[in-house]
Amino acid sequence: MRTYTLLAPAKINLYLEIIGSRSDGFHELAMVMQSVDLADRLDLRANGTSEIRVHCDHPQVPSDRSNLAYRAAALMAEQFPDSFDKYGGVDIAIDKRIPIGAGLAGGSTNAAAVLVGLDLMWNVGLTQSELQELGAKLGSDVPFCIAGGTAIATGRGEKIAPLPDLNHLIAVLGKHRDLAISTPWAYQTYRQQFGHTYAQTGEQTQRIHSGALVTAIAHKDSRAIGQHLSNDLEKVVLPAHPPVAQLRDRMQQLGPLGGMMSGSGPTVFGLTESAAAAQELRSRLQAELTAVDFWVAPFTSTGVRLLF
Ligand code: C5P
């Protein structure tokens, strides 16, 4: 049987507002998500056994159940036992390009690729919204990663409403090489410090649709987009990690359209409108900050896609 090769892009958050607590222990969020052209590559191949096997040469990527890609395949096997019986187990090879523990949804986008790939391999024929419904069982960012592009995400992050593409923008991403930040830690710390400010109603979640950033996106107003970047998690991550705060400050000073931390960090991005400006920003920052890895990552309007 043929190998299915998929590209699984990273995401950044252009906006992340923590609205309040939910009864499931998660937070009610209002976010604007953006896919960027920094992607892992996954090869899925039927292995003729009844096992799911994950292979990745990155030393920090597990190959057991703790890998979200494994859990995505196990979920498909559980939901579609006849297909699993018919087609058998799968080898999932992950070529890791997205830094891990980075706030770029690397694990979530791998899980999204496995759902999309197994749906094709097993001829299940799920719609995008059915795939997203399954994805939500695996992680809050998985539904967005399936669709990709530019979108509002509310609820836990799993309710997606597409926005117009922003393919003219280019992000420069920077991440301290030896720093990973735990997402549960960031949210728990936020709850401890800011829980008293949480809203009681869902009304606030809907305000994002008419907010300044979404208006700027609708008008493709790059300058206004840069001005309205916002991430509540910066309030807890930046004080706890001064090198991330320093990188964020430099991105803001040098990034032509501003800069911000993505998700729970530690990745910080700066926005530009041209490839030349992105390369210049990257070179200037790389010369100053030797413990940081940088990537130039154009915005992209696609999520997971089948390469061949
Ligand atoms: O859904 P996901 O597994 O990516 O979430 C990771 C962690 O981030 C959760 O365990 C939770 O601590 C926190 N989180 C949250 N509210 C959300 C999304 C994530 O509190 N809406």
Short mmCIF file of C-alpha atoms and ligand atoms in Angstrom, two decimals:
data_model
loop_
_atom_site.label_atom_id
_atom_site.label_comp_id
_atom_site.label_asym_id
_atom_site.label_seq_id
_atom_site.Cartn_x
_atom_site.Cartn_y
_atom_site.Cartn_z
CA MET A 1 0.00 0.00 0.00
CA ARG A 2 1.18 3.54 -0.79
CA THR A 3 2.72 5.95 1.71
CA TYR A 4 0.69 9.06 2.53
CA THR A 5 2.92 12.11 3.03
CA LEU A 6 1.42 15.12 4.79
CA LEU A 7 2.62 18.60 5.67
CA ALA A 8 1.61 19.79 9.14
CA PRO A 9 2.15 23.55 9.62
CA ALA A 10 2.79 25.34 12.91
CA LYS A 11 0.48 28.08 14.20
CA ILE A 12 0.98 31.35 15.99
CA ASN A 13 -1.59 33.28 18.02
CA LEU A 14 -2.18 36.85 16.89
CA TYR A 15 -4.59 37.25 19.82
CA LEU A 16 -5.20 35.20 22.95
CA GLU A 17 -7.68 36.44 25.54
CA ILE A 18 -8.52 34.39 28.61
CA ILE A 19 -12.19 35.01 29.34
CA GLY A 20 -12.88 32.73 32.29
CA SER A 21 -13.09 29.25 33.78
CA ARG A 22 -15.09 26.37 32.34
CA SER A 23 -16.75 23.52 34.15
CA ASP A 24 -14.39 21.05 32.38
CA GLY A 25 -11.37 22.66 34.06
CA PHE A 26 -10.19 24.38 30.89
CA HIS A 27 -10.37 28.11 30.14
CA GLU A 28 -12.87 29.90 27.95
CA LEU A 29 -10.75 31.64 25.30
CA ALA A 30 -11.06 34.11 22.45
CA MET A 31 -8.16 33.75 20.00
CA VAL A 32 -7.03 34.61 16.51
CA MET A 33 -4.88 31.82 15.10
CA GLN A 34 -2.60 31.90 12.08
CA SER A 35 -0.87 29.04 10.22
CA VAL A 36 2.74 29.69 9.24
CA ASP A 37 4.97 28.05 6.69
CA LEU A 38 7.11 26.12 9.17
CA ALA A 39 5.90 22.54 8.94
CA ASP A 40 6.60 19.00 10.08
CA ARG A 41 6.37 16.23 7.47
CA LEU A 42 4.60 13.00 8.32
CA ASP A 43 4.74 9.74 6.38
CA LEU A 44 1.96 7.25 7.10
CA ARG A 45 2.35 3.69 5.87
CA ALA A 46 0.33 0.54 6.61
CA ASN A 47 2.68 -1.84 8.43
CA GLY A 48 0.79 -5.14 8.07
CA THR A 49 0.54 -5.59 11.86
CA SER A 50 -2.11 -4.49 14.33
CA GLU A 51 0.23 -1.94 15.92
CA ILE A 52 0.54 1.82 15.80
CA ARG A 53 4.22 2.78 15.69
CA VAL A 54 5.62 6.30 15.85
CA HIS A 55 9.16 7.07 14.66
CA CYS A 56 10.89 10.41 15.10
CA ASP A 57 14.61 11.07 15.25
CA HIS A 58 14.17 14.11 17.50
CA PRO A 59 15.39 12.95 20.96
CA GLN A 60 12.60 14.75 22.85
CA VAL A 61 9.71 13.39 20.81
CA PRO A 62 8.25 10.25 22.46
CA SER A 63 7.10 7.29 20.39
CA ASP A 64 4.58 5.96 22.92
CA ARG A 65 1.01 6.94 23.85
CA SER A 66 2.23 10.25 25.21
CA ASN A 67 2.75 11.38 21.60
CA LEU A 68 -0.41 13.08 20.34
CA ALA A 69 0.17 11.56 16.87
CA TYR A 70 -0.03 8.09 18.43
CA ARG A 71 -3.20 9.06 20.28
CA ALA A 72 -4.75 10.36 17.04
CA ALA A 73 -4.15 6.99 15.34
CA ALA A 74 -5.50 5.12 18.41
CA LEU A 75 -8.62 7.32 18.35
CA MET A 76 -9.19 6.56 14.64
CA ALA A 77 -8.75 2.82 15.34
CA GLU A 78 -11.26 3.03 18.19
CA GLN A 79 -13.80 5.04 16.19
CA PHE A 80 -13.47 2.95 13.00
CA PRO A 81 -12.68 -0.59 14.16
CA ASP A 82 -13.76 -2.15 10.84
CA SER A 83 -11.28 0.03 8.92
CA PHE A 84 -8.55 -0.76 11.44
CA ASP A 85 -9.25 -4.49 11.02
CA LYS A 86 -9.25 -4.17 7.25
CA TYR A 87 -6.17 -1.97 6.76
CA GLY A 88 -4.19 -2.93 9.90
CA GLY A 89 -1.68 -0.90 11.88
CA VAL A 90 0.32 2.09 10.73
CA ASP A 91 3.90 3.36 10.88
CA ILE A 92 3.98 7.12 11.45
CA ALA A 93 7.34 8.76 10.65
CA ILE A 94 7.63 12.36 11.82
CA ASP A 95 10.24 14.67 10.31
CA LYS A 96 10.34 17.35 13.03
CA ARG A 97 10.98 20.90 11.89
CA ILE A 98 8.69 22.72 14.37
CA PRO A 99 10.48 23.27 17.69
CA ILE A 100 8.86 21.40 20.57
CA GLY A 101 7.39 22.94 23.74
CA ALA A 102 7.40 26.17 21.79
CA GLY A 103 3.80 27.47 21.76
CA LEU A 104 3.54 26.63 18.04
CA ALA A 105 1.12 23.66 18.31
CA GLY A 106 3.71 21.19 17.00
CA GLY A 107 2.10 18.17 18.72
CA SER A 108 -1.43 19.26 17.78
CA THR A 109 -0.59 19.70 14.10
CA ASN A 110 1.00 16.21 14.03
CA ALA A 111 -2.22 14.77 15.48
CA ALA A 112 -4.24 16.72 12.90
CA ALA A 113 -2.10 15.22 10.10
CA VAL A 114 -2.63 11.68 11.40
CA LEU A 115 -6.43 12.18 11.46
CA VAL A 116 -6.43 13.57 7.91
CA GLY A 117 -4.00 10.90 6.65
CA LEU A 118 -5.78 7.89 8.19
CA ASP A 119 -9.14 9.17 6.96
CA LEU A 120 -7.66 8.99 3.43
CA MET A 121 -5.73 5.76 3.92
CA TRP A 122 -8.72 3.93 5.38
CA ASN A 123 -11.25 5.47 2.97
CA VAL A 124 -13.41 6.69 5.86
CA GLY A 125 -14.58 9.83 4.04
CA LEU A 126 -14.99 12.20 7.00
CA THR A 127 -15.91 15.85 6.41
CA GLN A 128 -13.64 18.59 7.72
CA SER A 129 -16.03 19.30 10.60
CA GLU A 130 -16.18 15.60 11.52
CA LEU A 131 -12.37 15.51 11.54
CA GLN A 132 -12.35 18.63 13.71
CA GLU A 133 -14.84 17.06 16.13
CA LEU A 134 -12.50 14.09 16.55
CA GLY A 135 -9.53 16.46 16.82
CA ALA A 136 -11.15 18.31 19.73
CA LYS A 137 -10.99 15.06 21.75
CA LEU A 138 -7.20 15.13 21.40
CA GLY A 139 -6.38 18.78 22.13
CA SER A 140 -7.80 22.28 21.95
CA ASP A 141 -5.60 23.36 18.98
CA VAL A 142 -6.14 20.25 16.82
CA PRO A 143 -9.38 21.47 15.10
CA PHE A 144 -7.66 24.69 14.02
CA CYS A 145 -4.61 22.78 12.75
CA ILE A 146 -6.84 20.67 10.48
CA ALA A 147 -8.32 23.72 8.72
CA GLY A 148 -5.43 26.17 9.13
CA GLY A 149 -5.23 29.63 7.60
CA THR A 150 -6.44 32.61 9.63
CA ALA A 151 -9.30 31.98 12.06
CA ILE A 152 -11.09 32.99 15.23
CA ALA A 153 -11.03 30.22 17.82
CA THR A 154 -13.37 30.32 20.81
CA GLY A 155 -14.62 27.93 23.48
CA ARG A 156 -11.60 25.86 24.58
CA GLY A 157 -10.07 26.91 21.25
CA GLU A 158 -11.92 24.23 19.29
CA LYS A 159 -14.72 26.39 17.81
CA ILE A 160 -13.30 27.76 14.57
CA ALA A 161 -14.59 30.62 12.40
CA PRO A 162 -12.45 31.37 9.32
CA LEU A 163 -11.14 34.88 8.59
CA PRO A 164 -9.78 36.35 5.32
CA ASP A 165 -6.25 35.20 4.40
CA LEU A 166 -3.25 37.26 5.42
CA ASN A 167 -0.77 35.76 2.98
CA HIS A 168 1.08 39.06 2.52
CA LEU A 169 2.54 38.88 6.04
CA ILE A 170 5.75 37.14 7.08
CA ALA A 171 6.65 36.22 10.66
CA VAL A 172 10.13 35.93 12.06
CA LEU A 173 9.99 33.38 14.86
CA GLY A 174 12.54 33.24 17.68
CA LYS A 175 12.85 30.60 20.38
CA HIS A 176 15.47 30.16 23.07
CA ARG A 177 17.14 26.88 22.14
CA ASP A 178 17.13 25.37 25.62
CA LEU A 179 13.80 26.62 26.91
CA ALA A 180 10.44 24.87 26.76
CA ILE A 181 7.35 26.13 28.62
CA SER A 182 4.58 23.89 29.89
CA THR A 183 1.16 25.04 28.68
CA PRO A 184 -0.67 23.68 31.80
CA TRP A 185 1.81 25.63 33.97
CA ALA A 186 1.10 28.87 32.08
CA TYR A 187 -2.69 28.51 32.39
CA GLN A 188 -2.56 27.42 36.05
CA THR A 189 -0.32 30.35 36.95
CA TYR A 190 -2.66 32.70 35.09
CA ARG A 191 -5.61 31.30 37.05
CA GLN A 192 -3.76 31.81 40.36
CA GLN A 193 -2.84 35.40 39.54
CA PHE A 194 -5.80 36.63 37.51
CA GLY A 195 -8.66 34.25 38.39
CA HIS A 196 -10.42 37.06 40.27
CA THR A 197 -10.83 38.98 36.98
CA TYR A 198 -12.57 36.14 35.12
CA ALA A 199 -15.89 36.93 33.41
CA GLN A 200 -19.02 34.99 34.28
CA THR A 201 -20.74 35.10 30.89
CA GLY A 202 -20.05 33.87 27.37
CA GLU A 203 -20.89 37.32 25.96
CA GLN A 204 -17.29 38.43 26.15
CA THR A 205 -16.18 35.55 23.92
CA GLN A 206 -18.31 36.88 21.07
CA ARG A 207 -16.78 40.37 21.23
CA ILE A 208 -13.71 39.10 19.40
CA HIS A 209 -15.75 38.98 16.17
CA SER A 210 -16.11 42.77 16.13
CA GLY A 211 -12.85 43.58 17.92
CA ALA A 212 -10.05 45.83 16.64
CA LEU A 213 -7.79 43.00 15.45
CA VAL A 214 -10.51 41.22 13.47
CA THR A 215 -11.49 44.56 11.90
CA ALA A 216 -7.84 45.16 10.95
CA ILE A 217 -7.67 41.66 9.41
CA ALA A 218 -10.87 42.28 7.43
CA HIS A 219 -9.25 45.44 6.00
CA LYS A 220 -5.86 43.73 5.53
CA ASP A 221 -4.45 46.69 7.44
CA SER A 222 -1.00 45.40 8.36
CA ARG A 223 -0.07 48.30 10.62
CA ALA A 224 -3.30 47.96 12.64
CA ILE A 225 -2.82 44.19 12.84
CA GLY A 226 0.61 44.78 14.39
CA GLN A 227 -0.83 47.31 16.84
CA HIS A 228 -3.61 45.04 18.07
CA LEU A 229 -1.59 41.87 18.75
CA SER A 230 -2.40 40.72 22.30
CA ASN A 231 -1.71 37.65 24.42
CA ASP A 232 -2.87 37.40 28.06
CA LEU A 233 -0.36 34.62 28.76
CA GLU A 234 2.48 37.12 28.37
CA LYS A 235 1.43 38.46 31.80
CA VAL A 236 2.65 35.28 33.50
CA VAL A 237 5.31 33.94 31.13
CA LEU A 238 7.35 37.12 30.58
CA PRO A 239 7.92 37.90 34.30
CA ALA A 240 8.90 34.26 34.95
CA HIS A 241 11.29 34.09 31.98
CA PRO A 242 13.30 37.32 31.56
CA PRO A 243 15.14 36.09 28.40
CA VAL A 244 11.74 35.66 26.69
CA ALA A 245 10.77 39.17 27.79
CA GLN A 246 14.05 40.49 26.37
CA LEU A 247 13.47 38.74 23.03
CA ARG A 248 9.90 40.04 22.95
CA ASP A 249 11.11 43.62 23.57
CA ARG A 250 13.69 43.41 20.78
CA MET A 251 11.12 41.92 18.37
CA GLN A 252 8.79 44.81 19.17
CA GLN A 253 11.52 47.40 18.72
CA LEU A 254 12.93 45.97 15.48
CA GLY A 255 9.90 44.20 13.94
CA PRO A 256 8.41 46.64 11.39
CA LEU A 257 4.84 45.71 12.43
CA GLY A 258 5.40 44.74 16.07
CA GLY A 259 5.93 41.47 17.85
CA MET A 260 4.48 39.19 20.52
CA MET A 261 4.78 35.82 22.26
CA SER A 262 2.83 32.96 20.65
CA GLY A 263 0.50 30.83 22.80
CA SER A 264 2.11 29.89 26.11
CA GLY A 265 5.55 30.62 24.64
CA PRO A 266 8.46 30.68 24.65
CA THR A 267 8.36 31.41 20.89
CA VAL A 268 8.17 35.10 20.09
CA PHE A 269 7.35 36.44 16.64
CA GLY A 270 7.87 39.71 14.80
CA LEU A 271 5.78 40.70 11.79
CA THR A 272 6.95 42.08 8.46
CA GLU A 273 5.43 42.65 5.05
CA SER A 274 8.39 41.66 2.86
CA ALA A 275 10.85 38.80 2.61
CA ALA A 276 13.74 41.30 2.63
CA ALA A 277 12.50 42.93 5.87
CA ALA A 278 12.06 39.48 7.44
CA GLN A 279 15.63 38.44 6.53
CA GLU A 280 17.00 41.72 7.87
CA LEU A 281 15.10 41.34 11.16
CA ARG A 282 16.30 37.78 11.51
CA SER A 283 19.96 38.73 10.82
CA ARG A 284 19.93 41.63 13.27
CA LEU A 285 18.40 39.56 16.05
CA GLN A 286 20.58 36.52 15.38
CA ALA A 287 23.70 38.69 15.68
CA GLU A 288 22.54 39.94 19.10
CA LEU A 289 20.98 36.83 20.61
CA THR A 290 23.12 33.75 20.10
CA ALA A 291 21.06 31.44 22.38
CA VAL A 292 17.99 31.92 20.20
CA ASP A 293 17.04 30.00 17.03
CA PHE A 294 15.23 31.99 14.35
CA TRP A 295 13.00 31.06 11.43
CA VAL A 296 11.43 33.11 8.66
CA ALA A 297 7.86 31.80 8.37
CA PRO A 298 5.41 33.35 5.86
CA PHE A 299 1.74 33.22 6.80
CA THR A 300 -0.10 30.45 4.96
CA SER A 301 -3.78 29.88 4.24
CA THR A 302 -3.63 26.08 4.52
CA GLY A 303 -3.63 23.71 7.44
CA VAL A 304 -2.67 20.06 7.12
CA ARG A 305 -2.31 19.01 3.49
CA LEU A 306 -1.50 15.86 1.58
CA LEU A 307 1.77 16.27 -0.30
CA PHE A 308 1.64 12.95 -2.15
O1 C5P B 1 -6.03 21.13 24.98
P1 C5P B 1 -4.57 21.04 25.28
O2 C5P B 1 -4.16 19.66 25.69
O3 C5P B 1 -3.69 21.57 24.20
O4 C5P B 1 -4.32 21.97 26.53
C1 C5P B 1 -3.12 21.91 27.28
C2 C5P B 1 -3.36 22.54 28.63
O5 C5P B 1 -3.56 23.93 28.49
C3 C5P B 1 -4.58 22.03 29.37
O6 C5P B 1 -4.26 20.90 30.12
C4 C5P B 1 -4.92 23.20 30.26
O7 C5P B 1 -4.07 23.23 31.38
C5 C5P B 1 -4.54 24.40 29.40
N1 C5P B 1 -5.68 24.95 28.63
C6 C5P B 1 -6.70 25.63 29.30
N2 C5P B 1 -7.77 26.11 28.59
C7 C5P B 1 -7.83 25.96 27.24
C8 C5P B 1 -6.81 25.27 26.55
C9 C5P B 1 -5.75 24.79 27.29
O8 C5P B 1 -6.67 25.79 30.53
N3 C5P B 1 -8.87 26.45 26.59
#
